[in-house]
Coordinates of C-alpha atoms and ligand atoms in Angstrom, one line a residue:
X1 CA -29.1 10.5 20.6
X2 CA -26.9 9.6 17.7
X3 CA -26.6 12.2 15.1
X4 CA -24.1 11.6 13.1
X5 CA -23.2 7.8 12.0
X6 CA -20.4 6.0 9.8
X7 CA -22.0 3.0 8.0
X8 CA -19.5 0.4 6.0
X9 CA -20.7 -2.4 4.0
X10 CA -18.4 -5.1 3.3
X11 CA -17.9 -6.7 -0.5
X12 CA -19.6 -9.6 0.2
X13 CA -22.7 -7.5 1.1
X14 CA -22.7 -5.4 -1.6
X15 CA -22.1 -8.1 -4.3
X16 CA -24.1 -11.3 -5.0
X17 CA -22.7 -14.7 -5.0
X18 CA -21.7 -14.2 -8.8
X19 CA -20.5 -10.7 -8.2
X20 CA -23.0 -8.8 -9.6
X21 CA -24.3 -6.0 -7.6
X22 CA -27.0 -6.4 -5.1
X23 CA -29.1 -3.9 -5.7
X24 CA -31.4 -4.4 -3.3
X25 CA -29.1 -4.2 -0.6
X26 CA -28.4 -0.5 -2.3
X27 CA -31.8 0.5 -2.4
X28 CA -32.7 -1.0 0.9
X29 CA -29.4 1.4 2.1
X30 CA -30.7 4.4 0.3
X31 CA -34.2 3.9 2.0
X32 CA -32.9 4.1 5.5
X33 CA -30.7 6.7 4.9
X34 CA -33.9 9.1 3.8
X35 CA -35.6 7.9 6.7
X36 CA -32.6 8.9 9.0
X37 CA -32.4 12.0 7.1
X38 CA -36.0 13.2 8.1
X39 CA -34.8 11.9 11.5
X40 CA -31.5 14.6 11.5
X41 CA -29.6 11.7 11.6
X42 CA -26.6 11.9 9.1
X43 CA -24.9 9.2 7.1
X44 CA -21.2 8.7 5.5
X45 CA -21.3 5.4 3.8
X46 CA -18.0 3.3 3.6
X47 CA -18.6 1.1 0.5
X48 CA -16.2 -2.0 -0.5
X49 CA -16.8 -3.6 -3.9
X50 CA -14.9 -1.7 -6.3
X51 CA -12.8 -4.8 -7.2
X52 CA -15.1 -7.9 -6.7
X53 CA -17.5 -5.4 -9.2
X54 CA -14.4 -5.0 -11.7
X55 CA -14.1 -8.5 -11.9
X56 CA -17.7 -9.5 -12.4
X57 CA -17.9 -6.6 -15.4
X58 CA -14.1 -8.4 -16.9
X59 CA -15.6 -11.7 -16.3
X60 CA -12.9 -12.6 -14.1
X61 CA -13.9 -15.6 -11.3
X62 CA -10.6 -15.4 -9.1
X63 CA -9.1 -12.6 -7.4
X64 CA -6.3 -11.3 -9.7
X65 CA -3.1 -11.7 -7.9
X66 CA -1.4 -9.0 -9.9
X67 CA -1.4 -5.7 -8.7
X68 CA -2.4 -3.9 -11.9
X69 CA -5.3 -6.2 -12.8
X70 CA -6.2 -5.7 -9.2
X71 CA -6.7 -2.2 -10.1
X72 CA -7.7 -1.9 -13.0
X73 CA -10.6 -4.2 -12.1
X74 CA -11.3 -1.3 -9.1
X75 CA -11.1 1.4 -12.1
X76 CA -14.3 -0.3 -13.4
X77 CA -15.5 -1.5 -10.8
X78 CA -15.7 1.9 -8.2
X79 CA -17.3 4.1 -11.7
X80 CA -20.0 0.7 -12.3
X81 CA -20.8 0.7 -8.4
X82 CA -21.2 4.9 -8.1
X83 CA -23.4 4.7 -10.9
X84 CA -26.1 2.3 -9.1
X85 CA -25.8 4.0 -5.7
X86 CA -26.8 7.4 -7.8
X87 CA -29.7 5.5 -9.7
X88 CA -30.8 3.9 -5.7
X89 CA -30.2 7.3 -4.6
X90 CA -31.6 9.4 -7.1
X91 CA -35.1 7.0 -6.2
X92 CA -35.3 8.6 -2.4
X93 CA -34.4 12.2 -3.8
X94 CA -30.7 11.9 -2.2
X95 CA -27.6 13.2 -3.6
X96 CA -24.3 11.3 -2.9
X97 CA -20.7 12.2 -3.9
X98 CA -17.6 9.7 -4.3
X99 CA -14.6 10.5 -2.3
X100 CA -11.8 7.8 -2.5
X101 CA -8.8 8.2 -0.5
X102 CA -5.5 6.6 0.6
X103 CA -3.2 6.2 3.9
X104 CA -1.4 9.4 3.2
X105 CA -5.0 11.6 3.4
X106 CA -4.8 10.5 7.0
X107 CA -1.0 10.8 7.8
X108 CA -0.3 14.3 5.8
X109 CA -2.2 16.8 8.1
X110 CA -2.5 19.4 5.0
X111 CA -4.1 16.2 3.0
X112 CA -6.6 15.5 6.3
X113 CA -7.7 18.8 6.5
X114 CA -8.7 19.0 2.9
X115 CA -10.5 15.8 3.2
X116 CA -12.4 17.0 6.4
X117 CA -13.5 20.5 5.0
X118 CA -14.6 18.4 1.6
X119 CA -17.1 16.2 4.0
X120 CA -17.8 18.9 6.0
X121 CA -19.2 20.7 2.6
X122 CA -21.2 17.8 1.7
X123 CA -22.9 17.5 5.0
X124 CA -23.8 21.3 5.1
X125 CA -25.2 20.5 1.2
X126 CA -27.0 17.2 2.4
X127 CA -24.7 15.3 0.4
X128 CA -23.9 11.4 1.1
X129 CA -20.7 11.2 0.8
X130 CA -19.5 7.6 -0.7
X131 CA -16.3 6.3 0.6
X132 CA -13.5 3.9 -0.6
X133 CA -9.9 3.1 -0.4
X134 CA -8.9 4.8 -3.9
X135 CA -7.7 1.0 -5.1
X136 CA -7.1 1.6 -8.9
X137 CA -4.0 4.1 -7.9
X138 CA -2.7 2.8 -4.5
X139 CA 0.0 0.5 -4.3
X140 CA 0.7 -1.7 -0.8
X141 CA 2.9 0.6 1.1
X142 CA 0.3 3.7 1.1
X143 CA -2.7 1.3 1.8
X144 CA -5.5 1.6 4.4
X145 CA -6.0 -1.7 3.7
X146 CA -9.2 -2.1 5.0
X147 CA -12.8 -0.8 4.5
X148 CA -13.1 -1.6 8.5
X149 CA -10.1 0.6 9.2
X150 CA -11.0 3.2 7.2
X151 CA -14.5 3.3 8.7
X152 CA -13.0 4.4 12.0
X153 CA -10.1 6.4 10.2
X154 CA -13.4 8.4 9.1
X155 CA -15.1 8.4 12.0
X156 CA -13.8 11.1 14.0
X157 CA -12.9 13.4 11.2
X158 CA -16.6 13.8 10.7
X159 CA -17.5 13.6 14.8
X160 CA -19.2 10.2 14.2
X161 CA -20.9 8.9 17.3
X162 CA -22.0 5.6 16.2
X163 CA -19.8 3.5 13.3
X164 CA -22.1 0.4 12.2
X165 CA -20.1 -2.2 10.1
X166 CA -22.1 -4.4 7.6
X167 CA -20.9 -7.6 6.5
X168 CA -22.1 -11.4 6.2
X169 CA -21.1 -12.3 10.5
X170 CA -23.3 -11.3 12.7
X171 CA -21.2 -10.1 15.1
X172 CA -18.5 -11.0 17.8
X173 CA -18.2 -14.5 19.3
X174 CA -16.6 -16.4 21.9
X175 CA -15.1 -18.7 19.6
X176 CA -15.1 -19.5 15.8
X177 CA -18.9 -20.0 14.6
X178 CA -18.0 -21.6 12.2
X179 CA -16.0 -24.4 13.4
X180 CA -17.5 -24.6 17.0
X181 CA -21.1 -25.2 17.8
X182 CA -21.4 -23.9 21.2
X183 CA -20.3 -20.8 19.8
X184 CA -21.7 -17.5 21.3
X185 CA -22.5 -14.3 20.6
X186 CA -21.3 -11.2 22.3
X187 CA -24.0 -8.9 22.1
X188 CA -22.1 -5.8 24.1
X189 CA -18.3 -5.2 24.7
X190 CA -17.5 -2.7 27.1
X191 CA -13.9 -3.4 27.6
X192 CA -12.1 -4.5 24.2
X193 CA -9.1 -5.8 25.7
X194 CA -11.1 -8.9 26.9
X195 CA -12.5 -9.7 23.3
X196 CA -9.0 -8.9 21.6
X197 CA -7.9 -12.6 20.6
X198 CA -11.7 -13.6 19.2
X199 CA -11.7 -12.4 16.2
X200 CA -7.9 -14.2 15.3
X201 CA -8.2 -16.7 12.2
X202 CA -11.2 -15.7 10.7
X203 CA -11.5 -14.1 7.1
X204 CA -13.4 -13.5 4.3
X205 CA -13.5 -15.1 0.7
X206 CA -14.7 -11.7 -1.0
X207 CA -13.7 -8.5 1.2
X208 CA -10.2 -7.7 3.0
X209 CA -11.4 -7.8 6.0
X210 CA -12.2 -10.4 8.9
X211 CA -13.1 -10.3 12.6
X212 CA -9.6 -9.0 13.2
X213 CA -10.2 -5.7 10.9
X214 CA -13.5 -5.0 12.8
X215 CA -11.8 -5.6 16.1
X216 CA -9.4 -3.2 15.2
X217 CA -12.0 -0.7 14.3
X218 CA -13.4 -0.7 17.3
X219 CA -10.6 0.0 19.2
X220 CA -9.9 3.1 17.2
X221 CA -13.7 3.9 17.8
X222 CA -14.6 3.5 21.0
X223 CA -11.2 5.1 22.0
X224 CA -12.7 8.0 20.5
X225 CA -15.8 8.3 22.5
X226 CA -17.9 6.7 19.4
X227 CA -19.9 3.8 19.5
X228 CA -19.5 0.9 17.1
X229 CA -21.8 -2.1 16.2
X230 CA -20.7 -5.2 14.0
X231 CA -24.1 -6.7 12.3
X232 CA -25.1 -8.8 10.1
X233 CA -25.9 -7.0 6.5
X234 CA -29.2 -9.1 6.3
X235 CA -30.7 -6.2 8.6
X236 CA -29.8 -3.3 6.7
X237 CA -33.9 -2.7 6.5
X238 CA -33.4 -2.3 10.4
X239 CA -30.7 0.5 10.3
X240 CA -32.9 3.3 11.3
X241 CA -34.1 1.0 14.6
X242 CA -30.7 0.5 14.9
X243 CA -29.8 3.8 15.0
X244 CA -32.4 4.6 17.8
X245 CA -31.1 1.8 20.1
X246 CA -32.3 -1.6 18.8
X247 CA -30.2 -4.0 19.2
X248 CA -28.3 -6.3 16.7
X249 CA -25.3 -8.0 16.5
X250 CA -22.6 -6.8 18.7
X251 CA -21.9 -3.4 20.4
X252 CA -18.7 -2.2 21.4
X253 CA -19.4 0.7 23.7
X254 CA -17.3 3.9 24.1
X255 CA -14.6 4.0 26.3
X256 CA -15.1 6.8 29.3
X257 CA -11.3 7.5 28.9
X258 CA -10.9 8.6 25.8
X259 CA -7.9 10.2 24.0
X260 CA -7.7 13.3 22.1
X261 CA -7.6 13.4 18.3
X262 CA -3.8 14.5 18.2
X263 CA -3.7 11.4 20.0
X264 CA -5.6 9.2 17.5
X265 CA -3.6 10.8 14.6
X266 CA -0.5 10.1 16.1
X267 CA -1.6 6.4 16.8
X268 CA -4.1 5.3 13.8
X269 CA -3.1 8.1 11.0
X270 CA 0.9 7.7 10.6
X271 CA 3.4 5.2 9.7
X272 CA 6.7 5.8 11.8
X273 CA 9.2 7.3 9.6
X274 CA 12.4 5.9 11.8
X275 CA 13.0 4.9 15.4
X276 CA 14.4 6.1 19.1
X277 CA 16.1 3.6 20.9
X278 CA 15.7 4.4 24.3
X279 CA 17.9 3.4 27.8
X280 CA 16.9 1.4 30.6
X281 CA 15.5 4.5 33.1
X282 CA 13.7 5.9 30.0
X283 CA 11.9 2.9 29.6
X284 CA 11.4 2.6 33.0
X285 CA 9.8 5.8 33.4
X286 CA 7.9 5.4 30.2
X287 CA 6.7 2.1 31.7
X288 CA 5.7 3.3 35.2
X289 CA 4.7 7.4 34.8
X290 CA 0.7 8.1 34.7
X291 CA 2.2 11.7 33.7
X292 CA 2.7 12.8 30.0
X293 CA 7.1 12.6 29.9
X294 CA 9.1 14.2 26.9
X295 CA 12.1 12.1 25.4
X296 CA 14.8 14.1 26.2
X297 CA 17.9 13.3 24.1
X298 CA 19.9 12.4 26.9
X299 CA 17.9 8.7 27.5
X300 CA 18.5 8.4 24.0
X301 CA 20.7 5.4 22.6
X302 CA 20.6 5.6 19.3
X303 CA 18.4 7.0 16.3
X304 CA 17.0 4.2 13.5
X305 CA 15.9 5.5 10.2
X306 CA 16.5 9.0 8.2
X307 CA 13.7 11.5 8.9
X308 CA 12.9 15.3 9.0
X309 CA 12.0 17.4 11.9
X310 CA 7.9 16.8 12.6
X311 CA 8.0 13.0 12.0
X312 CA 6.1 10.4 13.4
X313 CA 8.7 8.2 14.7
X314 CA 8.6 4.8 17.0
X315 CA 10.1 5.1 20.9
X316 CA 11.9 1.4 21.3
X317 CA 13.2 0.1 24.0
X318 CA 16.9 -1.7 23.8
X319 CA 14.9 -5.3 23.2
X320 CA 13.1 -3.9 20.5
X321 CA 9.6 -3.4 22.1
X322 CA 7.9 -0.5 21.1
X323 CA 7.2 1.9 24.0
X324 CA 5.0 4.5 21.9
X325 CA 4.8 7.1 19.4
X326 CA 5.7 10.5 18.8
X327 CA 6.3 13.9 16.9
X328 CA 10.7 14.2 16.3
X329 CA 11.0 18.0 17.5
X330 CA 14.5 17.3 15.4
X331 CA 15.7 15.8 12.3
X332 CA 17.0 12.0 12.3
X333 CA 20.6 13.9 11.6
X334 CA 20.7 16.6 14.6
X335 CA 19.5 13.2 16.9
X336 CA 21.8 11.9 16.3
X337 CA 24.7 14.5 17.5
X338 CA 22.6 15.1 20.3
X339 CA 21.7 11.5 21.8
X340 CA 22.9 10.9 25.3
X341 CA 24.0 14.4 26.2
X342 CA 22.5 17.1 28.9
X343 CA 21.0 20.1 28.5
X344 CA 24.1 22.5 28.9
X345 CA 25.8 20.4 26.2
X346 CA 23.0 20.9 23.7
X347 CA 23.3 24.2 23.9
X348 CA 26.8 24.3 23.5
X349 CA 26.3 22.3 20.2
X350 CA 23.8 25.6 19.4
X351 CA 20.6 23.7 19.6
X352 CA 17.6 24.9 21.4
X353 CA 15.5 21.6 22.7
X354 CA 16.7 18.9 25.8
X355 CA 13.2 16.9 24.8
X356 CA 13.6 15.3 21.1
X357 CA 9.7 14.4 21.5
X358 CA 7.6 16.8 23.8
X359 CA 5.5 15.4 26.1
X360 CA 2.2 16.7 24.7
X361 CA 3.5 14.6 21.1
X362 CA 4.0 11.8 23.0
X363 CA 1.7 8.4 23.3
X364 CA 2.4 5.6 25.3
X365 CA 1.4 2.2 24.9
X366 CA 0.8 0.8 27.9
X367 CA -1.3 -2.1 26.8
Ligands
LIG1 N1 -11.6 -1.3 -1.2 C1 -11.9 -2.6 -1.6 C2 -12.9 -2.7 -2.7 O1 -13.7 -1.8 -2.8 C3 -12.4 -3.4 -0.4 C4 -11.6 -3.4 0.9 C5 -12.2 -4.3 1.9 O2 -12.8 -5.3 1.6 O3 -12.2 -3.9 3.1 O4 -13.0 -3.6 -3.4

């Protein structure tokens, strides 16, 4: 029985065709989530709009394509949105409280926990929190990028088993509705790997985010152990069914194997600060092991980029594939004295470590 559920509604939901807000949509939103409320069922809502609001309050009719309009069209925007989900939510007797975030809430650990204790506050205080990229301050490089993303970026910080993502598709086909008639819809996924290349070419006039985004999403879901359903948001009056198994649009189901949240911070959370450039039989046994395997320095070639100790740094391979992720147990500096030598000769240079990435910081992409 879900209990605890992500819901994200894409701009293009939330927004009419002349970028006003749809209220009714909001209200229709605030309505279920009092239902699901008497049901135990609790809700953080990913909202996108900020911008496509801004720009219906400056009258603007096309996307800005400088950054600083962009932004300061999400300044008015996010506070013109908050204040209509507080009127819809006021209605239903709720309570909802804005949180807007960036990448580095999710890659600095300090910065996750605050933002998990802060939701964990509002749920014990039977508050909604109300979620968004914080777009009037961030800049490309410490993006999410994505309301889709940062749906399942949420998702397990709050021990979401069900993520539902509202936008204007209905869900998952077999090949581009739009352009192909005998189109289909995929009403359940259970293995994402065969669905990966659907979603590629598709996009949205309004939002970020296309098929590829929610695709994404999924995979960080399900790889979780959470559920995930892409619907269409013409049946946000049918959340609460939804919620109790109905089914709409497509449903990506949870993956038995699923990998621990270290794991999924190491993967989804960080950007690699540098590189290791691995050998030949590193690779190999990277490629082949079904054990966890440390880096030791000795497979090590050479060290890219300048990093500190505790980094989240790429494992490459020689041809420049990417082997996996990891936590540096050393400094980009101190690798690089180290690389290719044994253990005894480590110790002779006074360092401690043969591993530069321990096996439990380690993720492999085998896939
Ligand atoms: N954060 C953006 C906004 O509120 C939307 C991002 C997205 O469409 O995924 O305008």
């Amino acid at each position: 029985m879900t209990r605890r559920i992500v819901v994200k509604i894409g701009s293009s939901s939330i927004v009419n065709s002349d970028l006003s807000i749809n209220k009714q949509v909001m209200i229709s939103l605030m309505k279920s989530f009092a239902l699901l409320k008497e049901k135990g069922i609790e809700v953080a809502l990913v909202s996108s709009g900020a911008i496509a609001t801004g720009m219906h309050e400056l009258n603007l009719k096309k996307k800005p394509s400088m950054m600083s309009l962009k932004q300061a069209c999400a300044a008015v925007g996010q506070a013109k949105l908050m204040e209509e989900y507080n009127k819809s939510a006021a209605y239903y007797d709720l309570l909802t409280g804005q949180i807007l975030v960036s990448h580095d809430d999710f890659q600095v650990r300090k910065r996750m926990l605050f933002l998990s204790n802060t939701l964990d506050e509002m749920f014990k205080n039977g508050i909604i929190p109300i979620i968004n990229e914080n777009d009037a301050l961030a800049v490309e490089e410490i993006k999410v990028g994505d309301n889709d993303t940062l749906a399942s970026l949420i998702a397990p910080m709050i021990h979401a088993d069900l993520v539902i993502l509202f936008s204007d598709v209905d869900g998952l086909y077999d090949k581009n509705p739009k352009t192909e008639k005998d189109a289909k819809l995929i009403s359940d996924i259970y293995d994402i790997n065969e669905v990966i290349d659907f979603g590629k070419g598709s996009n949205s006039s309004v939002g970020t985010g296309g098929m590829q985004t929610k695709i994404q999403s999924a995979i960080m879901a399900s790889s979780i152990g959470c559920d995930l359903i892409i619907c269409n948001s013409k049946y946000i009056d049918k959340l609460v069914d939804i919620c109790l198994g109905e089914k709409i649009g497509s449903y990506f189901h949870k993956q038995e194997k699923t990998i621990s949240s270290r794991e999924h911070w190491i993967i989804y959370k960080t950007n690699s600060l540098g590189a290791l450039i691995v050998d030949e039989g590193c690779k190999k046994i990277l490629e082949t092991s079904d054990k966890k395997v440390s880096i030791l320095a000795k497979g090590i070639l050479r060290v890219d980029g300048s990093f500190l100790k505790d980094a989240v740094i790429d494992i490459r391979s020689e041809d420049g594939k990417v082997l996996g992720k990891g936590i540096s147990k050393y400094n980009s500096n101190e690798i690089d004295k180290i690389k290719g030598l044994d253990s005894k000769a480590i110790n002779e240079l006074g360092y401690k470590y043969s591993y530069v990435i321990h096996a439990n910081d380690v993720v492999l992409f085998k896939k």
